[in-house]
């Protein structure tokens, strides 16, 4: 008997017929003798609908009430799946985040899981019940409902799998695995049989929509075996442990034959660029820029500080040195970022705040970068040859990212996919 966590995304839960299809798939795992916990997302489009309600009510809404609203989507699908399972003879019950409970911190809309009490869950599984758990939510020490951020159901699934010591965590989605890039942009993209935790972590963090970044980081930390599968393979499809999805594994499981220089190319249009002009060029000035953003739980990605230049206002007829600081934040956090920076304007001492949402981040990722030179050079020369201007650059040990105009996103992805030899030979 194996313990398995099955996670189904919004497209898998989009309507009663699809929920019945999910129930049939879960029943097969139960009939195979496995103990099963299911983590579900809200119906496709439902979370966006709820988020829009919050924004219409107030652009600067209370994050605690936001969580109370947007977490309701998963409550609906967890209850409906439990009903569908019961209707086909499978004992099941739903468990809301506060009922297990799933303990989180109080960073509303971006909460992090601290611990999961599994006593009730273990008892339910041992009694032969399927536990249906709404993803994306937990409870804070103040007994307030919290949510984990968009895509948080993936993190919920991995956290539950780690807490109940599951043998496997199967993530069912609308794609049948992880590809070298988005196949809607590049039809010749190839599906990968295995991807390392580190590579998937980088791909997820720079725009790949298959898994949430935090879910991959948690899987790597807890060594949870994660498999990405399609939930649209039909009721007569093979069992999950024989389906040709993509396994997220440790680097030691990738053989030299399977290893390549670049694993994948990701893009992300959900970025906003902010430039602060005439920031005083003195110790502590840059820190004063990012402290209010950190206090507001806003993640900053690319950072560029220009060479200092002399400006008027140095006192005694002299001049002071100033610099421009450019960085990117998630587009959804732009309004809060501007508010936080303007409130700290006097302390920072900047001149103007200029923002731009018509940007996109393009990233190439691969563990092969550790032992091969020239990856960045290939990226820059390939984009330059097609007249694509690079606005910012950031790197890590296994990633190079650039910021470009959003209108050039698809062209950039296509030419880079070809430049790194990722095109499938047999694709049409």
GROMACS .gro file of C-alpha atoms in nm, residues 3-316:
model
  314
    3UNK     CA    1   0.039   0.684   0.021
    4UNK     CA    2  -0.024   0.919  -0.267
    5UNK     CA    3  -0.116   1.285  -0.292
    6UNK     CA    4  -0.305   1.378  -0.608
    7UNK     CA    5  -0.337   1.747  -0.693
    8UNK     CA    6  -0.582   1.875  -0.954
    9UNK     CA    7  -0.569   2.226  -1.097
   10UNK     CA    8  -0.846   2.463  -1.197
   11UNK     CA    9  -0.898   2.329  -1.549
   12UNK     CA   10  -0.937   1.978  -1.406
   13UNK     CA   11  -1.209   2.105  -1.171
   14UNK     CA   12  -1.389   2.331  -1.420
   15UNK     CA   13  -1.742   2.194  -1.393
   16UNK     CA   14  -1.926   1.892  -1.258
   17UNK     CA   15  -1.837   1.660  -1.548
   18UNK     CA   16  -1.465   1.724  -1.502
   19UNK     CA   17  -1.501   1.680  -1.127
   20UNK     CA   18  -1.666   1.343  -1.194
   21UNK     CA   19  -1.373   1.252  -1.420
   22UNK     CA   20  -1.133   1.342  -1.137
   23UNK     CA   21  -1.339   1.127  -0.898
   24UNK     CA   22  -1.310   0.830  -1.136
   25UNK     CA   23  -0.932   0.874  -1.152
   26UNK     CA   24  -0.909   0.891  -0.773
   27UNK     CA   25  -1.124   0.577  -0.744
   28UNK     CA   26  -0.876   0.384  -0.956
   29UNK     CA   27  -0.594   0.470  -0.715
   30UNK     CA   28  -0.810   0.363  -0.420
   31UNK     CA   29  -0.900   0.035  -0.590
   32UNK     CA   30  -0.528  -0.027  -0.646
   33UNK     CA   31  -0.495  -0.037  -0.266
   34UNK     CA   32  -0.346   0.309  -0.212
   35UNK     CA   33  -0.423   0.561   0.059
   36UNK     CA   34  -0.510   0.883  -0.121
   37UNK     CA   35  -0.525   1.250  -0.026
   38UNK     CA   36  -0.648   1.488  -0.295
   39UNK     CA   37  -0.562   1.859  -0.308
   40UNK     CA   38  -0.782   2.071  -0.534
   41UNK     CA   39  -0.776   2.419  -0.683
   42UNK     CA   40  -1.077   2.639  -0.745
   43UNK     CA   41  -1.261   2.606  -1.074
   44UNK     CA   42  -1.078   2.767  -1.365
   45UNK     CA   43  -1.135   3.143  -1.361
   46UNK     CA   44  -1.302   3.146  -1.019
   47UNK     CA   45  -1.008   3.291  -0.825
   48UNK     CA   46  -0.971   3.569  -1.082
   49UNK     CA   47  -1.341   3.646  -1.043
   50UNK     CA   48  -1.307   3.668  -0.665
   51UNK     CA   49  -0.991   3.879  -0.686
   52UNK     CA   50  -1.170   4.124  -0.915
   53UNK     CA   51  -1.452   4.155  -0.662
   54UNK     CA   52  -1.196   4.255  -0.399
   55UNK     CA   53  -1.037   4.512  -0.629
   56UNK     CA   54  -1.375   4.658  -0.719
   57UNK     CA   55  -1.465   4.688  -0.351
   58UNK     CA   56  -1.141   4.875  -0.276
   59UNK     CA   57  -0.808   4.905  -0.465
   60UNK     CA   58  -0.629   4.900  -0.127
   61UNK     CA   59  -0.824   4.614   0.029
   62UNK     CA   60  -0.752   4.455   0.366
   63UNK     CA   61  -0.541   4.144   0.286
   64UNK     CA   62  -0.710   3.951   0.567
   65UNK     CA   63  -1.052   3.997   0.412
   66UNK     CA   64  -0.906   3.931   0.066
   67UNK     CA   65  -0.797   3.587   0.191
   68UNK     CA   66  -1.142   3.520   0.336
   69UNK     CA   67  -1.293   3.590  -0.006
   70UNK     CA   68  -1.052   3.420  -0.246
   71UNK     CA   69  -1.013   3.102  -0.038
   72UNK     CA   70  -1.380   3.021  -0.092
   73UNK     CA   71  -1.321   2.888  -0.443
   74UNK     CA   72  -1.130   2.584  -0.316
   75UNK     CA   73  -1.390   2.523  -0.046
   76UNK     CA   74  -1.651   2.472  -0.319
   77UNK     CA   75  -1.445   2.228  -0.528
   78UNK     CA   76  -1.331   2.022  -0.228
   79UNK     CA   77  -1.688   1.972  -0.117
   80UNK     CA   78  -1.808   1.889  -0.469
   81UNK     CA   79  -1.531   1.632  -0.522
   82UNK     CA   80  -1.614   1.465  -0.190
   83UNK     CA   81  -1.977   1.444  -0.300
   84UNK     CA   82  -1.876   1.302  -0.641
   85UNK     CA   83  -1.656   1.038  -0.476
   86UNK     CA   84  -1.931   0.936  -0.237
   87UNK     CA   85  -2.169   0.903  -0.534
   88UNK     CA   86  -1.947   0.635  -0.691
   89UNK     CA   87  -1.898   0.442  -0.369
   90UNK     CA   88  -1.570   0.590  -0.247
   91UNK     CA   89  -1.569   0.700   0.120
   92UNK     CA   90  -1.448   1.061   0.125
   93UNK     CA   91  -1.469   1.385   0.319
   94UNK     CA   92  -1.339   1.736   0.272
   95UNK     CA   93  -1.096   1.899   0.515
   96UNK     CA   94  -1.063   2.277   0.511
   97UNK     CA   95  -0.727   2.432   0.593
   98UNK     CA   96  -0.832   2.525   0.946
   99UNK     CA   97  -0.976   2.179   1.016
  100UNK     CA   98  -0.653   1.982   0.971
  101UNK     CA   99  -0.508   2.242   1.051
  102UNK     CA  100  -0.249   2.378   0.809
  103UNK     CA  101  -0.058   2.635   1.015
  104UNK     CA  102   0.087   2.937   0.833
  105UNK     CA  103   0.241   3.271   0.917
  106UNK     CA  104   0.029   3.586   0.893
  107UNK     CA  105   0.163   3.721   0.561
  108UNK     CA  106  -0.183   3.733   0.407
  109UNK     CA  107  -0.205   3.654   0.032
  110UNK     CA  108   0.154   3.525   0.051
  111UNK     CA  109   0.147   3.306   0.361
  112UNK     CA  110   0.403   3.035   0.422
  113UNK     CA  111   0.324   2.697   0.572
  114UNK     CA  112   0.489   2.630   0.905
  115UNK     CA  113   0.346   2.291   1.001
  116UNK     CA  114   0.056   2.059   0.931
  117UNK     CA  115  -0.114   1.857   1.204
  118UNK     CA  116  -0.166   1.516   1.045
  119UNK     CA  117  -0.337   1.327   1.329
  120UNK     CA  118  -0.688   1.374   1.187
  121UNK     CA  119  -0.563   1.315   0.833
  122UNK     CA  120  -0.384   0.993   0.929
  123UNK     CA  121  -0.695   0.866   1.106
  124UNK     CA  122  -0.911   0.945   0.803
  125UNK     CA  123  -0.675   0.768   0.562
  126UNK     CA  124  -0.640   0.466   0.793
  127UNK     CA  125  -1.019   0.439   0.804
  128UNK     CA  126  -1.025   0.404   0.426
  129UNK     CA  127  -1.145   0.756   0.349
  130UNK     CA  128  -1.013   0.974   0.070
  131UNK     CA  129  -0.917   1.309   0.223
  132UNK     CA  130  -1.011   1.600  -0.004
  133UNK     CA  131  -0.815   1.913   0.090
  134UNK     CA  132  -0.863   2.261  -0.057
  135UNK     CA  133  -0.530   2.392  -0.177
  136UNK     CA  134  -0.406   2.749  -0.145
  137UNK     CA  135  -0.519   2.803   0.214
  138UNK     CA  136  -0.426   2.765   0.579
  139UNK     CA  137  -0.481   2.934   0.914
  140UNK     CA  138  -0.268   3.186   1.102
  141UNK     CA  139  -0.190   3.193   1.473
  142UNK     CA  140  -0.459   3.460   1.501
  143UNK     CA  141  -0.714   3.209   1.365
  144UNK     CA  142  -0.753   3.401   1.039
  145UNK     CA  143  -0.781   3.225   0.704
  146UNK     CA  144  -0.466   3.277   0.497
  147UNK     CA  145  -0.380   3.206   0.135
  148UNK     CA  146  -0.046   3.105  -0.011
  149UNK     CA  147  -0.032   3.317  -0.326
  150UNK     CA  148  -0.140   3.235  -0.681
  151UNK     CA  149  -0.061   2.875  -0.769
  152UNK     CA  150  -0.048   2.797  -0.398
  153UNK     CA  151  -0.235   2.469  -0.438
  154UNK     CA  152   0.088   2.315  -0.568
  155UNK     CA  153   0.260   2.417  -0.246
  156UNK     CA  154  -0.032   2.278  -0.044
  157UNK     CA  155   0.002   1.943  -0.222
  158UNK     CA  156   0.376   1.914  -0.167
  159UNK     CA  157   0.342   2.023   0.197
  160UNK     CA  158   0.071   1.764   0.259
  161UNK     CA  159   0.282   1.498   0.085
  162UNK     CA  160   0.580   1.583   0.304
  163UNK     CA  161   0.373   1.590   0.625
  164UNK     CA  162   0.204   1.254   0.560
  165UNK     CA  163   0.528   1.103   0.423
  166UNK     CA  164   0.368   1.021   0.090
  167UNK     CA  165   0.544   0.797  -0.158
  168UNK     CA  166   0.464   1.032  -0.444
  169UNK     CA  167   0.295   1.363  -0.521
  170UNK     CA  168   0.120   1.365  -0.859
  171UNK     CA  169   0.039   1.710  -0.996
  172UNK     CA  170  -0.238   1.681  -1.256
  173UNK     CA  171  -0.267   1.983  -1.483
  174UNK     CA  172  -0.369   2.080  -1.837
  175UNK     CA  173  -0.026   1.990  -1.979
  176UNK     CA  174   0.131   1.647  -1.994
  177UNK     CA  175   0.469   1.743  -1.853
  178UNK     CA  176   0.743   2.004  -1.847
  179UNK     CA  177   0.860   2.124  -2.189
  180UNK     CA  178   1.176   2.297  -2.304
  181UNK     CA  179   0.955   2.605  -2.349
  182UNK     CA  180   0.590   2.693  -2.400
  183UNK     CA  181   0.476   2.469  -2.692
  184UNK     CA  182   0.211   2.727  -2.781
  185UNK     CA  183   0.496   2.960  -2.880
  186UNK     CA  184   0.738   2.696  -3.010
  187UNK     CA  185   0.561   2.390  -3.159
  188UNK     CA  186   0.899   2.214  -3.173
  189UNK     CA  187   0.941   2.228  -2.795
  190UNK     CA  188   1.024   1.891  -2.638
  191UNK     CA  189   0.876   1.729  -2.330
  192UNK     CA  190   1.136   1.646  -2.067
  193UNK     CA  191   1.131   1.309  -1.892
  194UNK     CA  192   1.319   1.442  -1.589
  195UNK     CA  193   1.407   1.784  -1.455
  196UNK     CA  194   1.617   1.853  -1.146
  197UNK     CA  195   1.468   2.033  -0.848
  198UNK     CA  196   1.708   2.323  -0.904
  199UNK     CA  197   1.618   2.362  -1.271
  200UNK     CA  198   1.245   2.343  -1.202
  201UNK     CA  199   1.288   2.594  -0.920
  202UNK     CA  200   1.454   2.841  -1.157
  203UNK     CA  201   1.205   2.776  -1.439
  204UNK     CA  202   0.911   2.825  -1.204
  205UNK     CA  203   1.059   3.144  -1.058
  206UNK     CA  204   1.111   3.304  -1.401
  207UNK     CA  205   0.772   3.238  -1.555
  208UNK     CA  206   0.715   2.869  -1.629
  209UNK     CA  207   0.352   2.815  -1.527
  210UNK     CA  208   0.365   2.439  -1.465
  211UNK     CA  209   0.445   2.452  -1.091
  212UNK     CA  210   0.452   2.727  -0.830
  213UNK     CA  211   0.804   2.828  -0.726
  214UNK     CA  212   0.753   2.762  -0.356
  215UNK     CA  213   0.616   2.414  -0.421
  216UNK     CA  214   0.937   2.316  -0.599
  217UNK     CA  215   1.154   2.466  -0.326
  218UNK     CA  216   0.960   2.272  -0.065
  219UNK     CA  217   0.983   1.951  -0.269
  220UNK     CA  218   1.361   1.995  -0.292
  221UNK     CA  219   1.394   2.064   0.080
  222UNK     CA  220   1.178   1.768   0.183
  223UNK     CA  221   1.288   1.541  -0.106
  224UNK     CA  222   0.930   1.484  -0.218
  225UNK     CA  223   0.909   1.302  -0.551
  226UNK     CA  224   0.685   1.513  -0.774
  227UNK     CA  225   0.538   1.405  -1.105
  228UNK     CA  226   0.367   1.640  -1.352
  229UNK     CA  227   0.087   1.469  -1.547
  230UNK     CA  228  -0.207   1.557  -1.769
  231UNK     CA  229  -0.554   1.516  -1.626
  232UNK     CA  230  -0.698   1.492  -1.978
  233UNK     CA  231  -0.573   1.148  -2.082
  234UNK     CA  232  -0.905   0.961  -2.066
  235UNK     CA  233  -1.045   0.713  -1.818
  236UNK     CA  234  -0.865   0.420  -1.988
  237UNK     CA  235  -0.521   0.582  -1.950
  238UNK     CA  236  -0.245   0.390  -1.765
  239UNK     CA  237  -0.203   0.438  -1.390
  240UNK     CA  238  -0.008   0.745  -1.282
  241UNK     CA  239   0.310   0.553  -1.200
  242UNK     CA  240   0.336   0.438  -1.564
  243UNK     CA  241   0.228   0.757  -1.742
  244UNK     CA  242   0.499   0.941  -1.941
  245UNK     CA  243   0.487   1.267  -1.749
  246UNK     CA  244   0.784   1.463  -1.613
  247UNK     CA  245   0.953   1.365  -1.287
  248UNK     CA  246   1.106   1.637  -1.071
  249UNK     CA  247   1.408   1.468  -0.914
  250UNK     CA  248   1.749   1.521  -0.755
  251UNK     CA  249   2.042   1.599  -0.985
  252UNK     CA  250   2.196   1.260  -0.910
  253UNK     CA  251   1.909   1.092  -1.099
  254UNK     CA  252   1.990   1.273  -1.425
  255UNK     CA  253   2.238   1.066  -1.625
  256UNK     CA  254   2.510   1.219  -1.842
  257UNK     CA  255   2.324   1.100  -2.152
  258UNK     CA  256   2.012   1.291  -2.047
  259UNK     CA  257   2.195   1.604  -1.933
  260UNK     CA  258   2.215   1.900  -2.171
  261UNK     CA  259   2.356   2.251  -2.157
  262UNK     CA  260   2.018   2.429  -2.145
  263UNK     CA  261   1.710   2.256  -2.006
  264UNK     CA  262   1.448   2.516  -2.084
  265UNK     CA  263   1.351   2.872  -2.171
  266UNK     CA  264   1.084   3.058  -1.974
  267UNK     CA  265   0.912   3.391  -2.020
  268UNK     CA  266   0.715   3.611  -1.783
  269UNK     CA  267   0.507   3.915  -1.876
  270UNK     CA  268   0.386   3.968  -1.521
  271UNK     CA  269   0.671   4.205  -1.442
  272UNK     CA  270   0.683   4.579  -1.386
  273UNK     CA  271   0.993   4.797  -1.408
  274UNK     CA  272   1.046   5.085  -1.165
  275UNK     CA  273   1.316   5.350  -1.196
  276UNK     CA  274   1.399   5.597  -0.921
  277UNK     CA  275   1.598   5.892  -1.052
  278UNK     CA  276   1.852   6.106  -0.867
  279UNK     CA  277   1.897   5.875  -0.570
  280UNK     CA  278   2.179   6.012  -0.349
  281UNK     CA  279   2.501   5.821  -0.411
  282UNK     CA  280   2.600   5.755  -0.053
  283UNK     CA  281   2.624   5.455   0.183
  284UNK     CA  282   2.284   5.324   0.285
  285UNK     CA  283   2.092   5.496   0.003
  286UNK     CA  284   2.010   5.177  -0.187
  287UNK     CA  285   1.910   5.007   0.137
  288UNK     CA  286   1.659   5.285   0.200
  289UNK     CA  287   1.501   5.205  -0.140
  290UNK     CA  288   1.435   4.840  -0.069
  291UNK     CA  289   1.354   4.847   0.303
  292UNK     CA  290   0.996   4.977   0.254
  293UNK     CA  291   0.938   4.718  -0.019
  294UNK     CA  292   1.059   4.438   0.208
  295UNK     CA  293   0.834   4.566   0.487
  296UNK     CA  294   0.540   4.542   0.246
  297UNK     CA  295   0.636   4.180   0.154
  298UNK     CA  296   0.709   4.280  -0.207
  299UNK     CA  297   0.967   4.069  -0.389
  300UNK     CA  298   1.224   4.255  -0.597
  301UNK     CA  299   1.396   4.076  -0.884
  302UNK     CA  300   1.633   4.248  -1.126
  303UNK     CA  301   1.829   4.543  -0.987
  304UNK     CA  302   2.043   4.791  -1.179
  305UNK     CA  303   2.226   5.090  -1.033
  306UNK     CA  304   2.364   5.332  -1.288
  307UNK     CA  305   2.703   5.500  -1.262
  308UNK     CA  306   2.682   5.798  -1.029
  309UNK     CA  307   2.669   6.145  -1.181
  310UNK     CA  308   2.706   6.494  -1.037
  311UNK     CA  309   2.388   6.689  -0.972
  312UNK     CA  310   2.314   7.036  -0.838
  313UNK     CA  311   2.237   7.070  -0.470
  314UNK     CA  312   2.560   6.974  -0.303
  315UNK     CA  313   2.564   7.285  -0.083
  316UNK     CA  314   2.825   7.569  -0.072
   0.00000   0.00000   0.00000
